[in-house]
Short mmCIF file of C-alpha atoms in Angstrom, two decimals:
data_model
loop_
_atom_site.label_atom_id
_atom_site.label_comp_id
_atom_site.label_asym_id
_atom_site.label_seq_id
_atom_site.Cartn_x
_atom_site.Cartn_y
_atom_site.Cartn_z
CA UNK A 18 70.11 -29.08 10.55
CA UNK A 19 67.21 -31.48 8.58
CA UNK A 20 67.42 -29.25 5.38
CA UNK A 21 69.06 -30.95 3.05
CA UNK A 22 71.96 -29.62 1.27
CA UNK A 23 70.76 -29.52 -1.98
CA UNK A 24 67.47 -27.78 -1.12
CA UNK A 25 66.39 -24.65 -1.95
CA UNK A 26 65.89 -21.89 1.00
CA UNK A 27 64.01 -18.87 0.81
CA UNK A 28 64.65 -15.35 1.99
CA UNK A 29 62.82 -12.20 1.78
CA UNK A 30 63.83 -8.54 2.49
CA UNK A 31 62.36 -5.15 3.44
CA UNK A 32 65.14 -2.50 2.96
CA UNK A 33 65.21 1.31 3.73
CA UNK A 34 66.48 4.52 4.55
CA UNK A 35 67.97 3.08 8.13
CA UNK A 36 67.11 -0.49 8.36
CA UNK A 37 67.50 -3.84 5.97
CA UNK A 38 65.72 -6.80 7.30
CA UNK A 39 65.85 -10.32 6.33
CA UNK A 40 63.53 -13.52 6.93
CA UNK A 41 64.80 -16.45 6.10
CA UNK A 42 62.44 -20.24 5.58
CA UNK A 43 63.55 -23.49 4.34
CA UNK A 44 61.49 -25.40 1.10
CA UNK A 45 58.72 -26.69 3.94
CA UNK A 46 58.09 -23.14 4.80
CA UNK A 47 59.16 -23.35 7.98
CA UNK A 48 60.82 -19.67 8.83
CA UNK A 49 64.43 -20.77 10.11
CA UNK A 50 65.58 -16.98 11.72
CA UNK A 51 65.39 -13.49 11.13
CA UNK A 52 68.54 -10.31 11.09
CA UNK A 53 68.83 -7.18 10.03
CA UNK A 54 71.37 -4.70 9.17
CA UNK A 55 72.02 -1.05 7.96
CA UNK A 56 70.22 1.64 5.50
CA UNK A 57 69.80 -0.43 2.12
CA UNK A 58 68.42 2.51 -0.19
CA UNK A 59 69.27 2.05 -3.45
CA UNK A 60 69.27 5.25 -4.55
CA UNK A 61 70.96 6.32 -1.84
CA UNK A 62 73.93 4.36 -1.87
CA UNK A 63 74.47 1.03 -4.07
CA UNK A 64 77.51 0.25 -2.30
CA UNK A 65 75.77 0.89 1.18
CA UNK A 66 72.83 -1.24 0.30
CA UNK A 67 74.98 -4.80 -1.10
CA UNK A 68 76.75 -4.44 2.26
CA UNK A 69 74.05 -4.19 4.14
CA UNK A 70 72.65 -6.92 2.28
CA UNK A 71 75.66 -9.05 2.58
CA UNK A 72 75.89 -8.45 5.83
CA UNK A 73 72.49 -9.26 7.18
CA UNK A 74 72.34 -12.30 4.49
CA UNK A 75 75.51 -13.47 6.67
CA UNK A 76 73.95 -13.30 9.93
CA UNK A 77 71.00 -15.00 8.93
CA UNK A 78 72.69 -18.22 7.90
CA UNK A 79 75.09 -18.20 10.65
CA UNK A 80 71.59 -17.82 13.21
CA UNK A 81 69.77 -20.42 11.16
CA UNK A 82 73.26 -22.90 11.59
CA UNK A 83 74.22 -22.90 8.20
CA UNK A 84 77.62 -21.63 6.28
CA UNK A 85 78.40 -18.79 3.70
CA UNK A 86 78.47 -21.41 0.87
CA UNK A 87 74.82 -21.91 1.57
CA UNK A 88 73.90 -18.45 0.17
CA UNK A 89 73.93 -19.77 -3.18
CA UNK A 90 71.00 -21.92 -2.04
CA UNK A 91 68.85 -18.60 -1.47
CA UNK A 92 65.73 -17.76 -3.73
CA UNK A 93 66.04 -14.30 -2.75
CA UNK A 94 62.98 -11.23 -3.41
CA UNK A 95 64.20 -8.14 -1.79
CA UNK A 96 61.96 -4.84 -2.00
CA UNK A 97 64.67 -1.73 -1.01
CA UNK A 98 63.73 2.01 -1.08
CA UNK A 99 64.72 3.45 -4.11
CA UNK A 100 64.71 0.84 -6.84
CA UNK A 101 61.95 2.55 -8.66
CA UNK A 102 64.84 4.49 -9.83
CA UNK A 103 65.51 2.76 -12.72
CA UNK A 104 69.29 3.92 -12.79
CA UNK A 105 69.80 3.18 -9.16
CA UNK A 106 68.13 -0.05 -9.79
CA UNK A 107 70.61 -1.18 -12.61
CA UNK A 108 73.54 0.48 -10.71
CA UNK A 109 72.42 -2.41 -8.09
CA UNK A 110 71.41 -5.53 -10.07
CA UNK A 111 74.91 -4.97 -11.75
CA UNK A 112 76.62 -6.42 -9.20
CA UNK A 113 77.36 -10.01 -8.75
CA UNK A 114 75.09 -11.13 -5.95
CA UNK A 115 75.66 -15.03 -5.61
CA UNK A 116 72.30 -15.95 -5.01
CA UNK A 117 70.55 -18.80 -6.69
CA UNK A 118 68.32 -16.21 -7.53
CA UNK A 119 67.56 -12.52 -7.07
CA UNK A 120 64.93 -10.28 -7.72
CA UNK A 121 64.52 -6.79 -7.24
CA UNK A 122 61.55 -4.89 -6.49
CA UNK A 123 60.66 -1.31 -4.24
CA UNK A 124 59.60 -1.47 -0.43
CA UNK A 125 56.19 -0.62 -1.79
CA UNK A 126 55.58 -3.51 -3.57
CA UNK A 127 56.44 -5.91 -1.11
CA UNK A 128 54.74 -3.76 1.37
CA UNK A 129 51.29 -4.08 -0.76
CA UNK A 130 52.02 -7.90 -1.14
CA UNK A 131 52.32 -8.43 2.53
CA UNK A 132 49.50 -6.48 3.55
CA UNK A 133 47.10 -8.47 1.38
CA UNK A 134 48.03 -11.44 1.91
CA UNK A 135 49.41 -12.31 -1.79
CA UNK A 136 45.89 -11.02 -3.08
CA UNK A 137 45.43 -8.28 -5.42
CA UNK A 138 45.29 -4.97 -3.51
CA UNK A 139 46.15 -1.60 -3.12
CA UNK A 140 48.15 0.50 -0.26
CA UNK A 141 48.53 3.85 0.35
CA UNK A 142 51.72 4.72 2.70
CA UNK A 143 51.26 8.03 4.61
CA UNK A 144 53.98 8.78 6.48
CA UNK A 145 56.47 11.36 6.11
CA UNK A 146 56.23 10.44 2.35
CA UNK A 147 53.79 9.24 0.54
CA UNK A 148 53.25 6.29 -1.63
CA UNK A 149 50.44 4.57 -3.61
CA UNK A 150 50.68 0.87 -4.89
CA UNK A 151 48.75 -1.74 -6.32
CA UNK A 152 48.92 -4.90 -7.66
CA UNK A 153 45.72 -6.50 -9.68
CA UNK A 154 45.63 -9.03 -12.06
CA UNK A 155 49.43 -9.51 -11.93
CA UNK A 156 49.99 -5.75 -12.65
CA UNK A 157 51.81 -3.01 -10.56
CA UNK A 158 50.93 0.35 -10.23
CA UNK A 159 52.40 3.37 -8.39
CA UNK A 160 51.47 6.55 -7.72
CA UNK A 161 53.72 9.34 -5.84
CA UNK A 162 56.43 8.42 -4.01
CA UNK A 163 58.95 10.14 -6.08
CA UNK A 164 60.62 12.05 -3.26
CA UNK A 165 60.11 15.77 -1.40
CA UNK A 166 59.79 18.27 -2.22
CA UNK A 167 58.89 17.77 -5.75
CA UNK A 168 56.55 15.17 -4.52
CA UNK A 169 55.02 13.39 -1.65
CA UNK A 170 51.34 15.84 -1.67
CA UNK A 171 49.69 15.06 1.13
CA UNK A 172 52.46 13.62 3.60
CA UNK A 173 53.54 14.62 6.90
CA UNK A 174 56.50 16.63 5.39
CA UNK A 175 54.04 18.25 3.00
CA UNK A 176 51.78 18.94 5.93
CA UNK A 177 54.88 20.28 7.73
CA UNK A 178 56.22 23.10 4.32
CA UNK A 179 52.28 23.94 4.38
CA UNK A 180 52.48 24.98 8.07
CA UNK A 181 56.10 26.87 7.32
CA UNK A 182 54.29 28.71 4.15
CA UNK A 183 51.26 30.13 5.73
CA UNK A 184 53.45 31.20 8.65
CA UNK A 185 55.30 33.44 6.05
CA UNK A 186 52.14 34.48 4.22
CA UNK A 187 50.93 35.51 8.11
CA UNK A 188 54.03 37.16 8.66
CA UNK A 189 53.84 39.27 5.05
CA UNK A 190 50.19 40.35 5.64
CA UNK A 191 48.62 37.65 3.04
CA UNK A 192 46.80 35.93 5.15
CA UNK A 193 45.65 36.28 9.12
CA UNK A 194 47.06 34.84 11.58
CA UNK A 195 46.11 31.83 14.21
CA UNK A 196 47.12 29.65 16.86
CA UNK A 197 48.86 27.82 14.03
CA UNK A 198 51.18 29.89 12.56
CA UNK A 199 51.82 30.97 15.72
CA UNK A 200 53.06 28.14 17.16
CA UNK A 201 55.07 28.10 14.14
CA UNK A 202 56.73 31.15 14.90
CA UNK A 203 56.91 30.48 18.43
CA UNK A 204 59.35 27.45 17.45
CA UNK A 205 61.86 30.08 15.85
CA UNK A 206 61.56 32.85 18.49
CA UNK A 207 59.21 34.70 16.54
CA UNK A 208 62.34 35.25 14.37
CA UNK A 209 62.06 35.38 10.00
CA UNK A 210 65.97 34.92 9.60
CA UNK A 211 65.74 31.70 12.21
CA UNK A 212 63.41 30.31 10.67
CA UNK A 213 64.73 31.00 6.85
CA UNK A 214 67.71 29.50 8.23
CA UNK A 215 66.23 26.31 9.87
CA UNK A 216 64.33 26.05 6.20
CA UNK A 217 67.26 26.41 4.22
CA UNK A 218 68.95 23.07 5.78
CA UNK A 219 65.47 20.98 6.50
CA UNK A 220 65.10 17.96 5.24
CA UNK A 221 61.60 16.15 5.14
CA UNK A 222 62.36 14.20 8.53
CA UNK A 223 62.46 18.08 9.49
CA UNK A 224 59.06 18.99 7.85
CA UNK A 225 57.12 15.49 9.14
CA UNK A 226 58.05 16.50 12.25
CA UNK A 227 55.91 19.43 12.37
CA UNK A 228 52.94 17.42 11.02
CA UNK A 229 51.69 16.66 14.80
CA UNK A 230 51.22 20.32 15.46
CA UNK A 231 49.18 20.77 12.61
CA UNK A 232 47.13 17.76 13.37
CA UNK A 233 46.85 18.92 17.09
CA UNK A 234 45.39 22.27 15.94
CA UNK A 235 43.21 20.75 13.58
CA UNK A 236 41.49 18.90 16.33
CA UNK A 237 40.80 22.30 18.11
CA UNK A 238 39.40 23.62 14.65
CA UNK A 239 42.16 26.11 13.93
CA UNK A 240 41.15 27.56 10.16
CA UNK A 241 44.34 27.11 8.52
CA UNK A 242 45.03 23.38 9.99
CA UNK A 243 42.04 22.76 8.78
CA UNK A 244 42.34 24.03 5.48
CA UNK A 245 45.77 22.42 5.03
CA UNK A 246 44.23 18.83 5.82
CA UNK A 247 41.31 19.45 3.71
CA UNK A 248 43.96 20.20 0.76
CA UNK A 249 45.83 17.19 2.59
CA UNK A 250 43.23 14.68 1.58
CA UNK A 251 41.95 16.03 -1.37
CA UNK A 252 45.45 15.20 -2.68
CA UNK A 253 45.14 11.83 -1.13
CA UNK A 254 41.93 11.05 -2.61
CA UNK A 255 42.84 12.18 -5.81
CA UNK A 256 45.73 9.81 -5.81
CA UNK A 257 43.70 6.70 -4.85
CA UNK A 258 41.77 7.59 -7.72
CA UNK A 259 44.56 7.11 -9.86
CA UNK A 260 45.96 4.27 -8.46
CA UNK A 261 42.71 2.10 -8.18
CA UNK A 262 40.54 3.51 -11.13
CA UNK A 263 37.88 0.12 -9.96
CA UNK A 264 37.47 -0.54 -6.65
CA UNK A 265 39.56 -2.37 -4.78
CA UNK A 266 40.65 -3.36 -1.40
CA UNK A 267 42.57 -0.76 0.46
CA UNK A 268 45.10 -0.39 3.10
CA UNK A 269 46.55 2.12 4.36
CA UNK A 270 49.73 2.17 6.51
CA UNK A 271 52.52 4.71 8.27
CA UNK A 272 52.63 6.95 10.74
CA UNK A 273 49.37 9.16 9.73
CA UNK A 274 47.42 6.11 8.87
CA UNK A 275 44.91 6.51 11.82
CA UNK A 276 44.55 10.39 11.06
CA UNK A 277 43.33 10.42 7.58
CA UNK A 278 42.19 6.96 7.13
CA UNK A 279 38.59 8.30 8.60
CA UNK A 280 38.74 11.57 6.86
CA UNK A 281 39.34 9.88 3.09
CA UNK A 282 36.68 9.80 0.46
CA UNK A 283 33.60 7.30 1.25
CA UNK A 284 34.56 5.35 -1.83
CA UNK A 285 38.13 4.94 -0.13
CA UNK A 286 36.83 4.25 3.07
CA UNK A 287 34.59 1.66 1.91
CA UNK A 288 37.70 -0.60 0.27
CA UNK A 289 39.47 -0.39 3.72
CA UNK A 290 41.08 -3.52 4.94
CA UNK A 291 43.10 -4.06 7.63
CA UNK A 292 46.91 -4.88 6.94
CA UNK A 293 47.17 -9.34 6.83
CA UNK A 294 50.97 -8.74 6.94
CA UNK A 295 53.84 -6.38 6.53
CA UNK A 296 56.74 -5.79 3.73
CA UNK A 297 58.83 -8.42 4.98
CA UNK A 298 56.00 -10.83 5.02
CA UNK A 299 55.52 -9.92 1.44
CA UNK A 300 59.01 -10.16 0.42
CA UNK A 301 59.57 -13.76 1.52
CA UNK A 302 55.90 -14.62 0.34
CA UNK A 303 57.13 -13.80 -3.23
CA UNK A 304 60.69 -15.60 -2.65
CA UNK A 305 58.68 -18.73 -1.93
CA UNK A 306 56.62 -18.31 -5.25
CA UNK A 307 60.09 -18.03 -6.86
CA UNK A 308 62.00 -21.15 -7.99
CA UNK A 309 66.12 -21.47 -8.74
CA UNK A 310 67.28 -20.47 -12.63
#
């Protein structure tokens, strides 16, 4: 190992609901290995999240040849899922983390930072949540993201409930019926208590997963897909309106990205960019920017 002892190293990492990843580079830059370990949501769990931090913090040094005592050499940035939580945030920071130093920031952030590059920038997530972040002029900025059902308009779990809803309003004689909320139906035997009963336990994972079948009968111009993803990105565009009040470059990221990227506002779709990195790119980016205490 060249790095001297007394060196500082830097380490950046991208935590979540069922992953926390870690990149590790000495002072020239040079990235020195990469590990990952279990859910690191803050909100979730504090304890969870420190041990999966600890842990994939240990596996990191041992791959890059180093020793446990060499943690307290790590400029550390970590963006976890959750910390915009202020409580769950200072239920975390509270413990003792034996870093040279440690700051704490959401998977958003270091999601934006990475996908710019380290310029200013904003990024709209659109997944089975949704988030909106931007940074400009050193200044963050978030918009939605605060968790379903109260939140997250416009994601695939909000497509999902919107599919589930009109089903009902089919079923009471609000609305007519089409292939749609059929297929809805069709996935609960055409029964009201199985599906009441598959909506009582559903989580969002539950919900996203039925945003495919309203995307796949929007594509065959079914009226009430279509309606849903014209509410869809209405919500979306209203959004980027309040996260980016001047223009300014855009990406947009997760697992509907390449659906409604096309379909946003022309004044959205004209600040597209495509993504110069990812969150753990921007995590370690802002480590290195970082010095010791």
């Amino acid at each position: 190992m060249t790095t001297a002892t007394s060196s500082p190293l830097f380490m950046g990492i991208d935590g979540g609901g069922t992953s926390c990843r870690v990149r590790l580079a000495d002072a020239g830059g040079q990235v020195l290995a990469e590990a990952s370990a279990g859910s690191a949501n803050v909100y979730q769990s504090v304890e969870t999240s420190w041990a999966s931090v600890d842990q994939a913090t240990a596996s990191v040094l041992q791959a890059s040849g180093l020793q446990p005592a060499d943690r307290k050499r790590l400029v550390v940035v970590a963006g976890l899922a959750g910390s915009e939580i202020e409580s769950a945030a200072a239920a975390f920071l509270a413990r003792p983390h034996g870093f040279a130093r440690f700051q704490l920031l959401n998977d958003g952030q270091i999601a934006c930072v990475g996908a710019h590059d380290g310029a200013d920038g904003a990024l709209l997530v659109v997944g089975t949540g949704v988030i909106g972040v931007s940074f400009q002029q050193g200044q963050w900025r978030q918009v939605s993201g605060w968790g379903f059902p109260l939140d997250d308009g416009g994601s695939g779990a909000w497509l999902g409930m919107q599919a589930v809803r009109h089903a009902l309003w089919q079923r009471d004689g609000l609305i007519e019926g089409t292939d749609l909320t059929r297929a809805v139906w069709a996935l609960h035997h055409d029964s009201a208590s199985g599906l009441i009963g598959w909506a009582q336990k559903a989580k969002s994972v539950d919900y996203g997963k039925l945003a495919p079948l309203v995307m796949d009968w929007y594509d065959q111009a079914d009226p009430i897909a279509r309606q849903i993803v014209s509410d869809q990105l209405d919500i979306l565009d209203r959004l980027l309106d309040a996260l980016s009040p001047t223009p300014q470059p855009l990406v947009v990221m997760g697992g509907l990205a390449a659906r409604v990227s096309p379909l946003l506002a022309e004044r959205h779709r004209l600040q597209l960019r495509t993504a110069q990195g990812d969150a753990l790119d921007g995590a370690l980016r802002l480590a290195q920017t970082r010095s010791p205490d």
